[in-house]
CSV table of C-alpha atoms (C1' of nucleotides) in Angstrom, one decimal:
chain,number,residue,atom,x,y,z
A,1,UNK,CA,74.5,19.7,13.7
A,2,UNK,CA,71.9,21.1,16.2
A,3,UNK,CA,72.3,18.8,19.5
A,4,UNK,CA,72.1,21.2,22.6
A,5,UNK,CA,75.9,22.2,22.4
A,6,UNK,CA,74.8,24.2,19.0
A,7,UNK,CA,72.2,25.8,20.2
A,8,UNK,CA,74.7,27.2,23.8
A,9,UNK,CA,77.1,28.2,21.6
A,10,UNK,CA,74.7,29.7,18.9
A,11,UNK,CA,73.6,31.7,21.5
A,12,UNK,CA,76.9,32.9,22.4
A,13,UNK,CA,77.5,33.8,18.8
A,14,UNK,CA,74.5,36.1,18.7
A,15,UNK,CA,75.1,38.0,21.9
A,16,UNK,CA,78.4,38.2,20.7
A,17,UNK,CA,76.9,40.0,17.3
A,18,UNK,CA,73.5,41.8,18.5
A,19,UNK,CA,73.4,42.0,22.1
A,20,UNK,CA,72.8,45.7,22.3
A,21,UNK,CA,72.3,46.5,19.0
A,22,UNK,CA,69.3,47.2,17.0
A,23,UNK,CA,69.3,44.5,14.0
A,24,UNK,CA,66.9,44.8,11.0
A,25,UNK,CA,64.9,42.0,10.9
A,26,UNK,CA,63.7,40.4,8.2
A,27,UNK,CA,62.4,37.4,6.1
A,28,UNK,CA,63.9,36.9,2.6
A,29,UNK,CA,62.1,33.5,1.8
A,30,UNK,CA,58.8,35.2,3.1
A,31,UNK,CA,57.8,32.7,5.7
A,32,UNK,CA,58.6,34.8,8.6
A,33,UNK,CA,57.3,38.0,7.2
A,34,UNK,CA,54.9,39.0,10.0
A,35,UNK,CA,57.4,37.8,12.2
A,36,UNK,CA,60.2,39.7,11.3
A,37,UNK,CA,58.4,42.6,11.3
A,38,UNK,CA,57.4,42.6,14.7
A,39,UNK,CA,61.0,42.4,15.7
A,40,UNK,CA,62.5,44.4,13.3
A,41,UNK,CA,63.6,47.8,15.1
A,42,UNK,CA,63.8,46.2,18.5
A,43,UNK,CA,67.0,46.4,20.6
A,44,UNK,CA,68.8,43.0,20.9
A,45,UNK,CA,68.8,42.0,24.5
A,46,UNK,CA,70.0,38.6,24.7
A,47,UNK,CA,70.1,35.6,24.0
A,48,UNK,CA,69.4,31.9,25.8
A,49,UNK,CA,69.5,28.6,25.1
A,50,UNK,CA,67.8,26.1,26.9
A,51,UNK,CA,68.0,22.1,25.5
A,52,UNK,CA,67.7,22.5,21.8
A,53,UNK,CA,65.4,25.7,22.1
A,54,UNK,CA,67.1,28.9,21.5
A,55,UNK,CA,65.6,32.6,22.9
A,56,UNK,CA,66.6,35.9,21.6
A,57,UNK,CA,65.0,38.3,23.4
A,58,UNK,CA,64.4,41.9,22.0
A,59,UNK,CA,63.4,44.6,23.5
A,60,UNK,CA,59.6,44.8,24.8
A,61,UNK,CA,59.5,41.5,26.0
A,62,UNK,CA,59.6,39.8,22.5
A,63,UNK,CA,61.4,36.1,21.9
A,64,UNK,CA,62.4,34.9,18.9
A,65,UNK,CA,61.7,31.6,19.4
A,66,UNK,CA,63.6,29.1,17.3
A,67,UNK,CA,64.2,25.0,17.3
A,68,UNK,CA,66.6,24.1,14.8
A,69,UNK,CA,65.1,20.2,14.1
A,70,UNK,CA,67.2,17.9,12.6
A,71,UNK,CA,68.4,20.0,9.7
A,72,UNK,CA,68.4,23.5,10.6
A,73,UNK,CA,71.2,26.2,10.4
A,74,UNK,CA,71.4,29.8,11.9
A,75,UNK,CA,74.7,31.0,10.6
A,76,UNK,CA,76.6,33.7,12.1
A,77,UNK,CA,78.6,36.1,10.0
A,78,UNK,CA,80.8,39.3,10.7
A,79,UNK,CA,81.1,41.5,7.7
A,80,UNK,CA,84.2,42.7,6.5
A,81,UNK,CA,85.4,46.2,5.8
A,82,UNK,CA,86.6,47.7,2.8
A,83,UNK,CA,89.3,50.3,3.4
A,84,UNK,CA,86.6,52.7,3.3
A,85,UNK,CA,84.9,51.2,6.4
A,86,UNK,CA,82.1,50.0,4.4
A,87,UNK,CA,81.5,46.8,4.3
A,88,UNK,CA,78.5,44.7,1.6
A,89,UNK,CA,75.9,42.9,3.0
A,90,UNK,CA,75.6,39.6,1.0
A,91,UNK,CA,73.0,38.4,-0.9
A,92,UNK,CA,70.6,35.8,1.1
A,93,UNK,CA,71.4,32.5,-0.1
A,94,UNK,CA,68.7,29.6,-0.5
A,95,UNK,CA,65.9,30.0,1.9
A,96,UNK,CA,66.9,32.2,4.9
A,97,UNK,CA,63.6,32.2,6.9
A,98,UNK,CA,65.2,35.1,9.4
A,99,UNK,CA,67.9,37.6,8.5
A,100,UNK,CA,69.5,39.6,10.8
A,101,UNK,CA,71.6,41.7,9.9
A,102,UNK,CA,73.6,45.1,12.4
A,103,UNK,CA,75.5,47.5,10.7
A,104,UNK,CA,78.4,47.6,13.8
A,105,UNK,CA,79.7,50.8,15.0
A,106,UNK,CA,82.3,53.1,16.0
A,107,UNK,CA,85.1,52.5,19.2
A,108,UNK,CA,83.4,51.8,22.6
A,109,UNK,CA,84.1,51.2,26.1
A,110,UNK,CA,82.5,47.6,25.4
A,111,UNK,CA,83.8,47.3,21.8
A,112,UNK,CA,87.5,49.1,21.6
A,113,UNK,CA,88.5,48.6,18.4
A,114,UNK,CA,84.4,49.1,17.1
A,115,UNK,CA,82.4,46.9,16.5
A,116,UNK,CA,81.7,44.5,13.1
A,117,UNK,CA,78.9,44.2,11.1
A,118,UNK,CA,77.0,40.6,11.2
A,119,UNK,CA,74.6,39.2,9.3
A,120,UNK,CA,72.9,36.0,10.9
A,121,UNK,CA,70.8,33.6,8.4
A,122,UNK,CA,68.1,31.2,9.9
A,123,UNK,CA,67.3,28.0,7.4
A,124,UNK,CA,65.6,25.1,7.6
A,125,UNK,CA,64.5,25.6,11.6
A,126,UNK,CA,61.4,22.9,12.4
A,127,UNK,CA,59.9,26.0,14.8
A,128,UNK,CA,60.4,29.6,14.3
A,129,UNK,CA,58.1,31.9,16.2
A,130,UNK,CA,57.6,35.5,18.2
A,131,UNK,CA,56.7,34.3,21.8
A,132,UNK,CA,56.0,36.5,24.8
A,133,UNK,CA,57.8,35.8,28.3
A,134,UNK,CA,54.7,33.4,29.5
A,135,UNK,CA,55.1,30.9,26.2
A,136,UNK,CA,58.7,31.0,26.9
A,137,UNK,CA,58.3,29.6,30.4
A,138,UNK,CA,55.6,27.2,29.1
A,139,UNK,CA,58.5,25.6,26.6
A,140,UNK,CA,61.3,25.6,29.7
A,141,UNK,CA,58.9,24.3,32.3
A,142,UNK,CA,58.3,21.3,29.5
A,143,UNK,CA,62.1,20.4,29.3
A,144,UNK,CA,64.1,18.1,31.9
A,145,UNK,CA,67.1,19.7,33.5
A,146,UNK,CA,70.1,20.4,30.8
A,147,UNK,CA,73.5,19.8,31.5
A,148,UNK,CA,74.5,23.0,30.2
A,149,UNK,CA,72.9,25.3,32.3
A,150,UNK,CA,74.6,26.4,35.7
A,151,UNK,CA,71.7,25.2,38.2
A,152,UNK,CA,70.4,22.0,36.2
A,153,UNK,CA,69.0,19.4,38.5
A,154,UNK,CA,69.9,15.7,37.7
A,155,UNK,CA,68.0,14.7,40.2
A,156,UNK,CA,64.8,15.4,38.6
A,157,UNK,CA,66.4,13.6,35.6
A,158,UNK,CA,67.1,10.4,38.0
A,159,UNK,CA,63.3,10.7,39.4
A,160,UNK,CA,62.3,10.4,36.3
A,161,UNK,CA,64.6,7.6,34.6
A,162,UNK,CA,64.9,5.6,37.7
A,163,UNK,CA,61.0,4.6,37.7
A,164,UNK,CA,61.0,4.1,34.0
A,165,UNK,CA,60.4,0.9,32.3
A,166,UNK,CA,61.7,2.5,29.1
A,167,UNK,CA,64.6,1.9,27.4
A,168,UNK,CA,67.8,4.2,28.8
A,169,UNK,CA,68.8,4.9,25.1
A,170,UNK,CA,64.9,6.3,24.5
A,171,UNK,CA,65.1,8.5,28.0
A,172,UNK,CA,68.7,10.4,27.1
A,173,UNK,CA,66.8,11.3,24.1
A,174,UNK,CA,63.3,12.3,25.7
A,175,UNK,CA,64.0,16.1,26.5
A,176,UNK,CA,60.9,16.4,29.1
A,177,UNK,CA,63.6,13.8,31.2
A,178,UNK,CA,67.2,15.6,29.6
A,179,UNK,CA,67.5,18.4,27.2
A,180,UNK,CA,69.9,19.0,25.2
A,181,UNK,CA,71.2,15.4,24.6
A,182,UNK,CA,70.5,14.1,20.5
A,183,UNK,CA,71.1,10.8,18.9
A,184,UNK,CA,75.2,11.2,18.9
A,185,UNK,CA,75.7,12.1,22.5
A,186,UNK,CA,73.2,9.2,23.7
A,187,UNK,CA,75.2,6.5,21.7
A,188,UNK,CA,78.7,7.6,22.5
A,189,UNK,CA,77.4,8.4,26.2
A,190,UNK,CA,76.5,5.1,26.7
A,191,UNK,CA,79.3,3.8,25.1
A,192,UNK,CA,82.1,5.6,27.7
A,193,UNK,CA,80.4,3.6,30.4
A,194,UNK,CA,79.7,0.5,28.9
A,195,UNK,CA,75.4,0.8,29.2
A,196,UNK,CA,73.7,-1.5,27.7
A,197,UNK,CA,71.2,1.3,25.7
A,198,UNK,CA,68.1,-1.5,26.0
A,199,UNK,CA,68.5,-1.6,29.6
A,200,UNK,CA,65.2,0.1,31.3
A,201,UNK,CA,65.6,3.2,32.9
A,202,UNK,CA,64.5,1.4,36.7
A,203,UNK,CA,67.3,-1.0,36.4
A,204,UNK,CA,70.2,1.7,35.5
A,205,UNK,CA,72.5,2.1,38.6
A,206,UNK,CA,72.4,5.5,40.9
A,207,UNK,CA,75.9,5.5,40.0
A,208,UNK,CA,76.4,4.9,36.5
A,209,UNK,CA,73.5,7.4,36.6
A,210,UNK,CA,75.9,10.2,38.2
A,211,UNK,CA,78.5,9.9,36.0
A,212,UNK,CA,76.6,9.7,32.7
A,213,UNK,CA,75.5,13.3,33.9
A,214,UNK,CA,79.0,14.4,35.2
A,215,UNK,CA,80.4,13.4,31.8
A,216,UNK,CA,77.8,15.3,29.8
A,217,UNK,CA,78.7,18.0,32.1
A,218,UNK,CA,81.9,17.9,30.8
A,219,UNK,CA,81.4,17.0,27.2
A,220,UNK,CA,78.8,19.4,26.3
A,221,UNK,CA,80.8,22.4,27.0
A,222,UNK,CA,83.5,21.1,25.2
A,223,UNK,CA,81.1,20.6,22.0
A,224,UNK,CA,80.1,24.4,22.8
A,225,UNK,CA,83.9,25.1,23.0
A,226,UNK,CA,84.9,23.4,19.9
A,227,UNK,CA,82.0,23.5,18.2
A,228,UNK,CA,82.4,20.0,17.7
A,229,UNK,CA,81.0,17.1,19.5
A,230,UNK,CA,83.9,15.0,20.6
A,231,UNK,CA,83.6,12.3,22.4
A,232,UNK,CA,86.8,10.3,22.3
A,233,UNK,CA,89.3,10.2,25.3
A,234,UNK,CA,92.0,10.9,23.2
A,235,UNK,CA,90.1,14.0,21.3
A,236,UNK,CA,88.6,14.9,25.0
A,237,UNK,CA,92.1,15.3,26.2
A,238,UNK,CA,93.1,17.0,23.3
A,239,UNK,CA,90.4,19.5,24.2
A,240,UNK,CA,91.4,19.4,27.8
A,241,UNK,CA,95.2,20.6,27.3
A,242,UNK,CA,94.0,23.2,24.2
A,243,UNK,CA,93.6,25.4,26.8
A,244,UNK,CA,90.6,24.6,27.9
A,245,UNK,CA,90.4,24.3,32.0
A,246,UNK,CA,87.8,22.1,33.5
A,247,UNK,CA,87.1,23.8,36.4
A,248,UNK,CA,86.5,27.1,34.4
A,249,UNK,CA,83.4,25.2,33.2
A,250,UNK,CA,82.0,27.9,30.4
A,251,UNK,CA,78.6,27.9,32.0
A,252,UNK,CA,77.7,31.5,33.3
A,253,UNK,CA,75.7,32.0,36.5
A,254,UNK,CA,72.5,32.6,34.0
A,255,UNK,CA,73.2,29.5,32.5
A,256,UNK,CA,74.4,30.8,29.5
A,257,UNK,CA,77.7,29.3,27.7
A,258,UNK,CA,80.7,31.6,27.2
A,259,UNK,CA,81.5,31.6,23.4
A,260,UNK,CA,84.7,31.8,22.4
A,261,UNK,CA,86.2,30.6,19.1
A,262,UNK,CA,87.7,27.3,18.8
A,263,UNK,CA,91.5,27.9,19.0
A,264,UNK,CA,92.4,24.7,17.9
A,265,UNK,CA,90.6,24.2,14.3
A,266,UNK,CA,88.1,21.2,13.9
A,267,UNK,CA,89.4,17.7,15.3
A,268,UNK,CA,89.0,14.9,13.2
A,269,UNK,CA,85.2,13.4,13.5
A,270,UNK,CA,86.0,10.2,15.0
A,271,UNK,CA,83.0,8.5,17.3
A,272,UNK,CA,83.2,5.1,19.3
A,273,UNK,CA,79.9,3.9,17.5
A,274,UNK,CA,78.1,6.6,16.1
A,275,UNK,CA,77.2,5.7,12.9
A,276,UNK,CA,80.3,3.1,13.0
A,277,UNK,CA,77.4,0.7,12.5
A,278,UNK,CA,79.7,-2.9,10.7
A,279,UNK,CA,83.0,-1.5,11.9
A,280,UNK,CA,85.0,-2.8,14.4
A,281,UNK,CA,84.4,-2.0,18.5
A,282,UNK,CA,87.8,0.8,19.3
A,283,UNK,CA,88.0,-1.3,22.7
A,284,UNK,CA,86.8,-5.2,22.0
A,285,UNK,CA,87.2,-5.5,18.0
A,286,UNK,CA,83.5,-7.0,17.5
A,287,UNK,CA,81.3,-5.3,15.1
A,288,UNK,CA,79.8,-2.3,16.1
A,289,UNK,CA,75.6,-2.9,15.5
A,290,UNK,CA,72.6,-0.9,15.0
A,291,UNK,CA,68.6,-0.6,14.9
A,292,UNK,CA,66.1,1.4,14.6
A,293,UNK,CA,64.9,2.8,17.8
A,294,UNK,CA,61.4,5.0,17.7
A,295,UNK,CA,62.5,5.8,14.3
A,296,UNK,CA,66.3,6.7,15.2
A,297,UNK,CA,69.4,5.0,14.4
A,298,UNK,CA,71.0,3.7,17.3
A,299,UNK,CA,74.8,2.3,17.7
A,300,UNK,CA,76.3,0.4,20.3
A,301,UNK,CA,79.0,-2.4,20.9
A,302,UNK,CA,77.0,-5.7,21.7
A,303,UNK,CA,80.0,-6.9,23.7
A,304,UNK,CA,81.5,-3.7,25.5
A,305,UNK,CA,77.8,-2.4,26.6
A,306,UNK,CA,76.5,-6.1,27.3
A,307,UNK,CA,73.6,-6.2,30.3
A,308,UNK,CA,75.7,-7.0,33.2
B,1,DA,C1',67.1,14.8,-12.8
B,2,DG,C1',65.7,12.5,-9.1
B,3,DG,C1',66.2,10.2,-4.6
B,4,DT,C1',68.0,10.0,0.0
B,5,DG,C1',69.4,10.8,4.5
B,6,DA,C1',70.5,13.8,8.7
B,7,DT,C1',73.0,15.3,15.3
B,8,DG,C1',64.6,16.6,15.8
B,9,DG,C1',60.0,16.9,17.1
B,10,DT,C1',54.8,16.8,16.7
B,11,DC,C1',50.6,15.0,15.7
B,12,DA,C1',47.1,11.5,14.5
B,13,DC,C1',45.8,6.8,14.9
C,1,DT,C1',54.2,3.4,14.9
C,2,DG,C1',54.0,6.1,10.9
C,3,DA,C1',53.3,10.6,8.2
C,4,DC,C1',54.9,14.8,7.9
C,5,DC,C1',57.6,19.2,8.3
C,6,DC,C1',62.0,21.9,7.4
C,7,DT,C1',66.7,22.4,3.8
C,8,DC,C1',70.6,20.9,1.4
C,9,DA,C1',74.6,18.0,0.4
C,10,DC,C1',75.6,14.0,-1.6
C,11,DC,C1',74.5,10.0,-4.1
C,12,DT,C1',72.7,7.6,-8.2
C,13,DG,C1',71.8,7.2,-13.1
DNA sequence: AGGTGATGGTCAC
DNA sequence: TGACCCTCACCTG
């Protein structure tokens, strides 16, 4: 489910596991052989996301460079203990292009009660590569600004949209103008404020502009909350009053989301259009239509997002 | 057993 | 604009 809220909180997830430990590394399916390698016996430093492009940094300057595509997974694990304190490392599953895998430790200042074991399987990623710090700024200086980082820019986002003869529904989706927002985000985001998604980029309101960018400033966190997109008032709320404070936006001064485990359990997956595409409009009732946009499906409500 | 689609992106034409 | 890459769940028969 990799829009950019995945790849925030995936990044969470993996500090959460490695930073500071020394992972193997390694490549079951074979792919990432020379890869894996490389990194394998490297401190974890950290890890970034930026858009839909994740960063792990290890230690001599090395990324792991990874972009999840369309159907890519990197699953985070802890590892149970037996009463022993030993704990078995599963079996790779299908084809894991990038295992890895810490063996936790004993009771520390950071990590009271010690710390788990976790294994981390990569599959399926469209890009998986060791980069060096230049390639690394060559990929961010490439993306538009992205709403979950702390210092993102809409500006240059507006610049950008507000001379374009392009569709809106084609720039939300172009990362060089906005990273991090996919195909579910774009449709529902146009939805909650009634944009017509063929309307070009030049005739789109300053305005609606700043709030479609102050919303995904506050519904991409709560995707990296949840782990969920959610896009419904009623489900926004929900995630609003689970605890989750607004103003405590969980965007760190580096940019990098806070992770912390959905305390609620998964909401229902309920969209306004998204894939609705023959149902009824939520608001007006008409049917909800689709078409094939630059190869992607898009959804919208012909009456409640009519050109106004 | 085989076909299809999916929240993405790149490259060639 | 279309071909292609990546994996797997889910559908059809």
């Amino acid at each position: 489910m990799p829009e950019g809220h995945t790849l925030h909180r995936l990044a969470g997830s993996l500090d959460t596991a490695f930073a500071g430990t020394t992972p193997a590394v390694s490549s079951p399916q074979g792919r990432f052989a020379d890869g894996a390698a490389l990194l394998d016996g490297r401190a974890f430093v950290g890890a970034q996301a930026w858009g839909k492009h994740l960063f792990a940094e290890f230690a001599g300057e090395a990324y792991l460079h990874v972009h999840l595509g369309l159907i890519g997974t990197f699953d985070v694990t802890p590892l149970p203990r037996d009463d022993d304190g030993g704990y078995a490392v599963p079996p790779p599953v299908g084809a894991v292009r990038v295992r890895l895998l810490s063996a936790g430790g004993p009771p520390s200042p950071e990590h009271p009660g010690g710390r788990a074991a976790y294994v981390a399987d990569l599959r399926g990623a469209t890009l998986c590569e060791v980069a060096t710090p230049d390639q690394v700024d060559d990929v961010v200086a490439r993306l538009g600004p992205d709403p979950l980082r702390a210092h993102a820019d809409p500006e240059r986002a507006w610049a950008r949209i507000s001379k374009s003869q392009r569709s809106i529904a084609d720039l939300l989706m172009d990362q060089a103008v906005l990273a991090g927002v996919g195909n579910v985000y774009r449709c529902e985001v146009l939805f909650r404020h009634r944009v017509d998604p063929h309307r070009p980029g030049r005739e789109i309101r300053r305005a609606t502009w700043e709030k479609i960018w102050a919303d995904l400033r506050l519904l991409l966190p709560i995707g990296v909350r949840l782990g969920q997109i959610v896009t419904m008032d009623d489900q926004v709320q929900e995630a609003l009053l689970g605890g989750y404070d607004p103003a405590a936006v969980p965007i760190s001064p580096t940019g990098v989301s806070a992770w912390r485990p959905n305390p609620q359990g998964a909401l229902e997956r309920r969209y306004y259009v998204y894939k609705r595409q023959g149902e009824l409009c939520r608001v007006c009732g008409s049917r909800i239509r689709t078409a094939q946009v630059a190869g992607r499906n898009l959804y919208w409500c012909g009456r409640c997002q009519r050109r106004r």
